[in-house]
DNA sequence: TCGATGACTCCAT
DNA sequence: AATGGAGCCATCG
């Protein structure tokens, strides 16, 4: 599997996340059969977010870290903030900690299908 | 070719 | 329960 196929697999899984549900980088990696590639799932999502011109669109905002936190991607960037707005817009509660960290309750919104319950070639 | 990096996770303190 | 360190692996300089 090359990088393009990896991206495609990630997108096909992410597109199947139901509205008002979120999953984790690690779980997406597991579902596509590469459980140690959680970081690369993030890379794939980063690659499409600037323009977001994929068809159909990829709901990248529904992917968070294993703790339910939205990775900040460094101060000065607005990615995390946009993700928070997108989630709230679809009705997902985003809790904000004292330090400005954005958290989603995986207990309430977590979506963790077993590998095989999702199709990897959704165009 | 080697070393550093990162939208991550786990295990040990 | 909270913090810190190590593991992981494709990319990039």
Coordinates of N, CA and C (backbone and C1' of nucleotides) in Angstrom, one line a residue:
Chain A
X1 N 0.8 -1.2 0.0 CA 0.0 0.0 0.0 C 0.9 1.3 0.0
X2 N 0.7 2.1 -1.0 CA 1.5 3.3 -1.1 C 0.8 4.4 -0.4
X3 N 1.4 5.6 -0.4 CA 0.8 6.7 0.4 C -0.6 7.1 -0.1
X4 N -0.7 7.1 -1.5 CA -2.0 7.5 -2.0 C -3.1 6.5 -1.6
X5 N -2.8 5.3 -1.6 CA -3.8 4.3 -1.2 C -4.1 4.4 0.3
X6 N -3.1 4.7 1.0 CA -3.3 4.9 2.5 C -4.2 6.1 2.7
X7 N -4.0 7.2 2.0 CA -4.9 8.3 2.1 C -6.3 8.0 1.8
X8 N -6.5 7.2 0.6 CA -7.8 6.8 0.2 C -8.5 6.0 1.2
X9 N -7.7 5.1 1.8 CA -8.3 4.2 2.8 C -8.8 5.0 4.0
X10 N -7.9 5.9 4.4 CA -8.3 6.8 5.6 C -9.6 7.6 5.3
X11 N -9.6 8.2 4.1 CA -10.8 9.0 3.7 C -12.0 8.1 3.7
X12 N -12.0 7.0 3.1 CA -13.2 6.1 3.0 C -13.7 5.8 4.4
X13 N -12.8 5.6 5.3 CA -13.3 5.3 6.7 C -13.9 6.5 7.3
X14 N -13.2 7.6 7.3 CA -13.6 8.9 7.9 C -15.0 9.3 7.3
X15 N -15.2 9.1 6.0 CA -16.5 9.5 5.4 C -17.6 8.7 6.0
X16 N -17.3 7.5 6.6 CA -18.4 6.7 7.1 C -18.7 6.9 8.6
X17 N -18.0 7.9 9.2 CA -18.3 8.2 10.6 C -19.7 8.9 10.6
X18 N -20.6 8.4 11.4 CA -22.0 9.0 11.4 C -21.9 10.4 11.9
X19 N -23.0 11.2 11.7 CA -23.1 12.6 12.2 C -23.2 12.4 13.7
X20 N -22.7 13.4 14.4 CA -22.7 13.4 15.9 C -21.9 12.3 16.5
X21 N -20.9 11.7 15.7 CA -20.0 10.7 16.3 C -18.6 11.1 16.0
X22 N -17.7 10.6 16.8 CA -16.3 10.9 16.5 C -15.5 9.6 16.7
X23 N -14.3 9.5 16.1 CA -13.5 8.3 16.4 C -12.1 8.8 16.5
X24 N -11.1 7.9 16.7 CA -9.8 8.3 17.0 C -8.8 8.0 15.9
X25 N -7.7 8.7 15.9 CA -6.6 8.4 14.8 C -6.3 6.9 14.9
X26 N -6.0 6.5 16.2 CA -5.6 5.1 16.4 C -6.6 4.1 15.9
X27 N -7.9 4.4 16.1 CA -8.9 3.4 15.6 C -9.0 3.4 14.1
X28 N -8.9 4.5 13.5 CA -8.9 4.6 12.0 C -7.8 3.7 11.5
X29 N -6.6 3.9 12.1 CA -5.4 3.2 11.6 C -5.7 1.7 11.8
X30 N -6.3 1.3 12.9 CA -6.6 -0.1 13.2 C -7.6 -0.7 12.1
X31 N -8.6 0.1 11.8 CA -9.6 -0.3 10.9 C -9.1 -0.6 9.5
X32 N -8.1 0.2 9.1 CA -7.6 0.0 7.7 C -6.4 -1.0 7.8
X33 N -6.2 -1.6 8.9 CA -5.2 -2.7 9.0 C -3.8 -2.3 9.3
X34 N -3.6 -1.1 9.8 CA -2.3 -0.6 10.1 C -2.3 0.1 11.4
X35 N -2.5 -0.7 12.5 CA -2.7 -0.1 13.9 C -1.5 0.7 14.4
X36 N -0.3 0.7 13.8 CA 0.8 1.5 14.3 C 0.9 2.8 13.5
X37 N 0.0 3.1 12.6 CA 0.1 4.3 11.8 C -0.8 5.4 12.2
X38 N -1.1 5.5 13.5 CA -2.0 6.6 14.0 C -1.6 8.0 13.5
X39 N -0.2 8.2 13.6 CA 0.3 9.6 13.3 C 0.1 9.9 11.8
X40 N 0.1 8.8 11.0 CA 0.0 9.1 9.5 C -1.4 9.3 9.1
X41 N -2.4 8.9 10.0 CA -3.8 9.2 9.7 C -3.9 10.7 9.8
X42 N -3.3 11.3 10.8 CA -3.3 12.7 11.0 C -2.7 13.4 9.8
X43 N -1.6 12.9 9.3 CA -0.9 13.4 8.1 C -1.9 13.5 6.9
X44 N -2.6 12.4 6.7 CA -3.5 12.3 5.6 C -4.6 13.3 5.7
X45 N -5.1 13.5 6.9 CA -6.2 14.5 7.1 C -5.7 15.9 6.9
X46 N -4.5 16.2 7.4 CA -3.9 17.5 7.2 C -3.7 17.8 5.8
X47 N -3.4 16.8 5.0 CA -3.2 17.0 3.5 C -4.4 17.5 2.8
X48 N -5.6 17.2 3.3 CA -6.8 17.7 2.6 C -7.5 18.9 3.2
X49 N -7.2 19.2 4.5 CA -8.0 20.3 5.1 C -7.8 21.7 4.6
X50 N -6.7 22.1 4.1 CA -6.5 23.5 3.6 C -7.6 23.8 2.6
X51 N -7.8 23.0 1.6 CA -8.8 23.3 0.6 C -10.1 22.6 0.8
X52 N -10.0 21.4 1.4 CA -11.3 20.6 1.6 C -12.1 20.4 0.4
X53 N -11.4 20.3 -0.8 CA -12.1 20.2 -2.0 C -12.3 18.7 -2.5
X54 N -12.3 17.8 -1.5 CA -12.5 16.4 -1.9 C -14.0 16.2 -2.2
X55 N -14.2 15.2 -3.0 CA -15.6 14.9 -3.4 C -15.9 13.4 -3.3
X56 N -16.8 13.0 -2.5 CA -17.5 13.8 -1.5 C -16.6 14.3 -0.4
X57 N -17.0 15.3 0.3 CA -16.2 15.9 1.4 C -15.9 14.9 2.5
X58 N -14.7 15.0 3.1 CA -14.3 14.2 4.2 C -14.5 14.9 5.5
X59 N -15.3 14.4 6.4 CA -15.6 15.0 7.7 C -14.5 14.8 8.6
X60 N -13.3 15.4 8.3 CA -12.1 15.3 9.1 C -12.3 15.7 10.6
X61 N -13.2 16.6 10.8 CA -13.4 17.1 12.2 C -13.9 16.0 13.1
X62 N -14.4 14.9 12.6 CA -14.9 13.8 13.4 C -13.8 12.9 13.9
X63 N -12.5 13.2 13.7 CA -11.4 12.4 14.2 C -10.6 13.2 15.2
X64 N -10.5 12.6 16.4 CA -9.8 13.2 17.5 C -8.8 12.3 18.1
X65 N -8.0 12.7 19.1 CA -7.0 11.8 19.7 C -7.7 10.8 20.6
X66 N -6.9 9.8 21.0 CA -7.5 8.7 21.8 C -8.1 9.2 23.2
X67 N -7.7 10.4 23.6 CA -8.2 10.9 24.8 C -9.5 11.7 24.6
X68 N -9.8 11.9 23.3 CA -11.0 12.8 23.0 C -10.6 14.2 22.8
X69 N -9.3 14.5 22.9 CA -8.8 15.9 22.8 C -8.5 16.2 21.3
X70 N -8.8 17.5 21.0 CA -8.5 18.0 19.6 C -7.1 18.5 19.6
X71 N -6.2 17.9 18.9 CA -4.8 18.3 18.8 C -4.7 19.8 18.4
X72 N -3.9 20.5 19.2 CA -3.9 22.0 18.9 C -3.1 22.3 17.6
X73 N -2.2 21.5 17.2 CA -1.4 21.8 16.0 C -0.6 23.1 16.2
X74 N -0.3 23.5 17.4 CA 0.6 24.6 17.7 C -0.2 25.9 17.8
X75 N 0.3 26.8 18.6 CA -0.3 28.1 18.8 C -0.2 28.9 17.5
X76 N -1.2 29.8 17.3 CA -1.1 30.6 16.0 C -1.9 29.9 14.9
X77 N -2.2 28.6 15.0 CA -3.0 28.0 14.0 C -4.4 27.9 14.4
X78 N -5.3 27.9 13.4 CA -6.8 27.9 13.8 C -7.4 26.6 13.5
X79 N -6.7 25.6 13.1 CA -7.2 24.3 12.8 C -8.1 23.7 13.9
X80 N -7.6 23.7 15.1 CA -8.3 23.2 16.2 C -9.6 23.9 16.5
X81 N -9.5 25.2 16.3 CA -10.7 26.0 16.5 C -11.8 25.8 15.5
X82 N -11.3 25.6 14.2 CA -12.3 25.3 13.1 C -12.9 23.9 13.4
X83 N -12.1 23.0 13.9 CA -12.6 21.7 14.1 C -13.7 21.7 15.2
X84 N -13.5 22.5 16.2 CA -14.4 22.7 17.3 C -15.7 23.3 16.8
X85 N -15.6 24.3 15.9 CA -16.8 24.9 15.4 C -17.6 24.0 14.5
X86 N -16.9 23.2 13.7 CA -17.5 22.2 12.8 C -18.3 21.2 13.6
X87 N -17.7 20.7 14.7 CA -18.3 19.7 15.5 C -19.6 20.3 16.2
X88 N -19.5 21.4 16.8 CA -20.6 22.0 17.5 C -21.7 22.3 16.5
X89 N -21.4 22.6 15.3 CA -22.4 22.9 14.2 C -23.2 21.7 13.9
X90 N -22.6 20.5 14.1 CA -23.4 19.3 13.9 C -24.0 18.7 15.2
X91 N -23.9 19.4 16.3 CA -24.5 19.0 17.5 C -23.6 18.2 18.5
X92 N -22.3 18.2 18.3 CA -21.5 17.5 19.2 C -21.0 18.5 20.3
X93 N -21.0 18.0 21.5 CA -20.6 18.9 22.6 C -19.1 18.9 22.6
X94 N -18.5 20.1 22.7 CA -17.0 20.2 22.8 C -16.7 21.0 24.1
X95 N -16.1 20.2 25.0 CA -15.8 20.9 26.3 C -14.5 21.6 26.2
X96 N -14.4 22.7 26.9 CA -13.2 23.5 26.9 C -12.6 23.6 28.3
X97 N -11.4 23.1 28.4 CA -10.7 23.1 29.7 C -10.1 24.5 30.0
X98 N -9.6 24.6 31.2 CA -9.1 25.9 31.7 C -8.0 26.4 30.8
X99 N -7.2 25.5 30.3 CA -6.0 25.9 29.5 C -6.4 26.1 28.0
X100 N -7.7 26.0 27.7 CA -8.1 26.2 26.3 C -8.1 24.9 25.5
X101 N -7.9 23.8 26.2 CA -7.9 22.5 25.4 C -9.3 22.1 25.1
X102 N -9.5 21.5 23.9 CA -10.8 21.2 23.4 C -11.0 19.7 23.5
X103 N -12.1 19.3 24.2 CA -12.3 17.9 24.5 C -13.7 17.4 24.1
X104 N -13.8 16.2 23.5 CA -15.0 15.6 23.2 C -15.2 14.3 24.0
X105 N -16.4 14.1 24.5 CA -16.6 12.9 25.3 C -16.7 11.6 24.4
X106 N -15.7 10.8 24.5 CA -15.8 9.6 23.7 C -16.9 8.6 24.2
X107 N -17.1 8.7 25.5 CA -18.2 7.9 26.1 C -19.5 8.2 25.4
X108 N -19.7 9.5 25.1 CA -21.0 9.9 24.5 C -21.0 9.8 23.0
X109 N -19.9 10.2 22.4 CA -19.9 10.3 20.9 C -19.0 9.4 20.2
X110 N -18.3 8.6 21.0 CA -17.3 7.6 20.3 C -17.9 6.7 19.4
X111 N -17.2 6.4 18.2 CA -17.7 5.5 17.2 C -16.5 4.5 16.9
X112 N -16.6 3.3 17.3 CA -15.5 2.4 17.1 C -15.9 1.0 16.5
X113 N -16.2 1.0 15.2 CA -16.5 -0.2 14.5 C -15.3 -1.1 14.4
X114 N -15.7 -2.4 14.4 CA -14.6 -3.4 14.2 C -14.1 -3.4 12.7
X115 N -12.8 -3.7 12.5 CA -12.3 -3.8 11.1 C -13.2 -4.8 10.4
X116 N -13.7 -4.4 9.2 CA -14.5 -5.3 8.4 C -16.0 -4.8 8.4
X117 N -16.3 -3.9 9.4 CA -17.7 -3.4 9.5 C -17.8 -2.1 8.6
X118 N -16.6 -1.7 8.1 CA -16.6 -0.6 7.2 C -16.0 -1.0 5.9
X119 N -16.5 -0.4 4.8 CA -15.8 -0.7 3.5 C -14.7 0.3 3.2
X120 N -13.6 -0.2 2.7 CA -12.4 0.7 2.6 C -12.3 1.3 1.2
X121 N -13.2 1.0 0.3 CA -13.1 1.5 -1.1 C -14.2 2.5 -1.4
X122 N -14.9 3.0 -0.4 CA -16.0 4.0 -0.7 C -15.5 5.1 -1.5
X123 N -16.0 5.3 -2.7 CA -15.4 6.4 -3.6 C -16.0 7.7 -3.2
Chain B
dT1 P 21.4 4.2 1.3 O5' 22.0 5.2 2.4 C5' 23.4 5.2 2.6 C4' 23.8 6.0 3.8 C3' 23.0 5.4 5.0 O3' 23.8 5.6 6.2 C1' 22.4 7.7 4.6
dC2 P 23.2 5.3 7.7 O5' 22.8 6.8 8.2 C5' 23.8 7.8 8.0 C4' 23.5 9.0 9.0 C3' 22.8 8.5 10.3 O3' 23.2 9.4 11.4 C1' 21.3 9.9 9.1
dG3 P 22.6 9.2 12.8 O5' 21.6 10.5 12.9 C5' 22.1 11.7 12.5 C4' 21.1 12.8 12.7 C3' 20.3 12.6 14.0 O3' 20.0 13.9 14.4 C1' 18.8 12.5 12.1
dA4 P 19.0 14.2 15.7 O5' 17.7 14.9 15.0 C5' 17.9 16.0 14.1 C4' 16.6 16.6 13.7 C3' 15.6 16.7 14.8 O3' 14.8 17.9 14.5 C1' 14.8 15.2 13.2
dT5 P 13.7 18.3 15.6 O5' 12.4 17.8 14.8 C5' 12.2 18.0 13.5 C4' 10.8 17.7 13.0 C3' 9.8 17.8 14.1 O3' 8.6 18.5 13.6 C1' 9.7 15.7 13.1
dG6 P 7.6 19.1 14.7 O5' 6.3 18.2 14.3 C5' 5.7 18.2 13.0 C4' 4.7 17.1 13.0 C3' 3.7 17.1 14.2 O3' 2.4 16.8 13.7 C1' 4.8 15.0 13.9
dA7 P 1.6 18.2 13.8 O5' 0.4 17.7 14.6 C5' -0.8 17.9 14.1 C4' -1.8 17.0 14.7 C3' -1.5 15.5 14.4 O3' -2.0 14.7 15.5 C1' -3.5 16.2 13.4
dC8 P -0.9 14.3 16.7 O5' -1.1 12.7 16.8 C5' -2.1 12.0 16.1 C4' -2.0 10.5 16.5 C3' -2.7 10.3 17.8 O3' -3.4 9.0 17.8 C1' -0.5 9.7 18.0
dT9 P -4.4 8.6 19.0 O5' -3.7 7.3 19.7 C5' -2.4 7.0 19.4 C4' -2.0 5.7 20.0 C3' -2.7 5.3 21.3 O3' -2.7 3.9 21.4 C1' -0.5 5.9 21.9
dC10 P -3.5 3.1 22.6 O5' -2.3 2.3 23.4 C5' -1.0 2.9 23.3 C4' 0.0 2.0 24.0 C3' -0.5 1.5 25.4 O3' 0.2 0.3 25.7 C1' 1.1 3.2 25.7
dC11 P -0.1 -0.4 27.1 O5' 1.2 -0.1 28.0 C5' 2.5 -0.2 27.4 C4' 3.6 0.2 28.4 C3' 3.3 -0.2 29.8 O3' 4.5 -0.5 30.4 C1' 3.3 2.1 29.8
dA12 P 4.5 -0.9 32.0 O5' 5.4 0.2 32.7 C5' 6.6 0.6 32.1 C4' 7.2 1.8 32.8 C3' 7.3 1.6 34.3 O3' 8.5 2.3 34.8 C1' 5.8 3.4 33.8
dT13 P 9.0 1.8 36.2 O5' 8.9 3.0 37.2 C5' 7.8 3.8 37.3 C4' 8.2 5.3 37.3 C3' 8.3 5.9 38.6 O3' 9.1 7.1 38.6 C1' 6.4 6.7 37.6
Chain C
dA1 P -9.1 7.8 38.3 O5' -8.1 8.9 38.8 C5' -8.6 10.1 39.5 C4' -7.6 11.2 39.4 C3' -7.4 11.7 37.9 O3' -7.1 13.1 37.9 C1' -5.4 10.7 38.8
dA2 P -6.7 13.8 36.6 O5' -5.1 14.0 36.7 C5' -4.6 14.6 37.9 C4' -3.1 14.8 37.7 C3' -2.7 15.4 36.4 O3' -1.5 16.2 36.6 C1' -1.7 13.3 36.6
dT3 P -1.0 17.1 35.3 O5' 0.5 16.7 35.2 C5' 1.0 15.5 35.9 C4' 2.4 15.3 35.7 C3' 3.0 15.9 34.4 O3' 4.4 16.2 34.7 C1' 3.0 13.5 34.3
dG4 P 5.4 16.6 33.4 O5' 6.1 15.3 33.1 C5' 6.6 14.4 34.1 C4' 7.5 13.4 33.6 C3' 8.3 13.8 32.3 O3' 9.5 13.1 32.3 C1' 6.7 12.0 31.8
dG5 P 10.5 13.3 31.1 O5' 10.6 11.8 30.5 C5' 10.7 10.7 31.4 C4' 10.8 9.4 30.6 C3' 11.6 9.5 29.3 O3' 12.3 8.2 29.1 C1' 9.4 9.0 28.7
dA6 P 13.2 8.1 27.8 O5' 12.4 6.9 27.1 C5' 11.8 5.9 27.8 C4' 11.1 4.9 26.9 C3' 11.8 4.7 25.5 O3' 11.6 3.4 25.2 C1' 9.7 5.7 25.1
dG7 P 12.1 2.9 23.7 O5' 10.8 2.7 22.9 C5' 9.7 1.9 23.4 C4' 8.6 1.8 22.4 C3' 9.1 1.5 21.0 O3' 8.3 0.5 20.4 C1' 7.8 3.4 21.0
dC8 P 8.7 -0.1 19.0 O5' 7.8 0.7 17.9 C5' 6.4 0.7 18.1 C4' 5.8 1.7 17.1 C3' 6.4 1.6 15.7 O3' 5.5 1.1 14.8 C1' 6.1 3.9 16.5
dC9 P 6.2 0.3 13.5 O5' 6.1 1.3 12.3 C5' 5.0 2.1 12.2 C4' 5.2 3.2 11.1 C3' 6.3 2.8 10.1 O3' 5.9 3.4 8.9 C1' 6.8 4.8 11.1
dA10 P 6.5 2.9 7.5 O5' 6.2 4.1 6.5 C5' 4.9 4.5 6.3 C4' 4.8 6.0 6.1 C3' 5.5 6.5 4.8 O3' 4.8 7.6 4.3 C1' 6.5 7.5 6.8
dT11 P 5.2 8.2 2.8 O5' 5.6 9.7 3.1 C5' 6.2 10.0 4.4 C4' 6.3 11.5 4.5 C3' 7.0 12.2 3.4 O3' 6.6 13.6 3.4 C1' 8.4 12.1 5.4
dC12 P 7.3 14.5 2.2 O5' 8.5 15.3 3.0 C5' 8.3 15.7 4.4 C4' 9.5 16.5 4.8 C3' 10.3 17.1 3.7 O3' 10.9 18.4 4.2 C1' 11.7 15.6 4.9
dG13 P 11.7 19.4 3.2 O5' 13.0 19.6 4.0 C5' 13.0 19.9 5.4 C4' 14.4 19.9 5.9 C3' 15.4 20.6 5.0 O3' 16.4 21.2 5.8 C1' 16.0 18.3 5.2

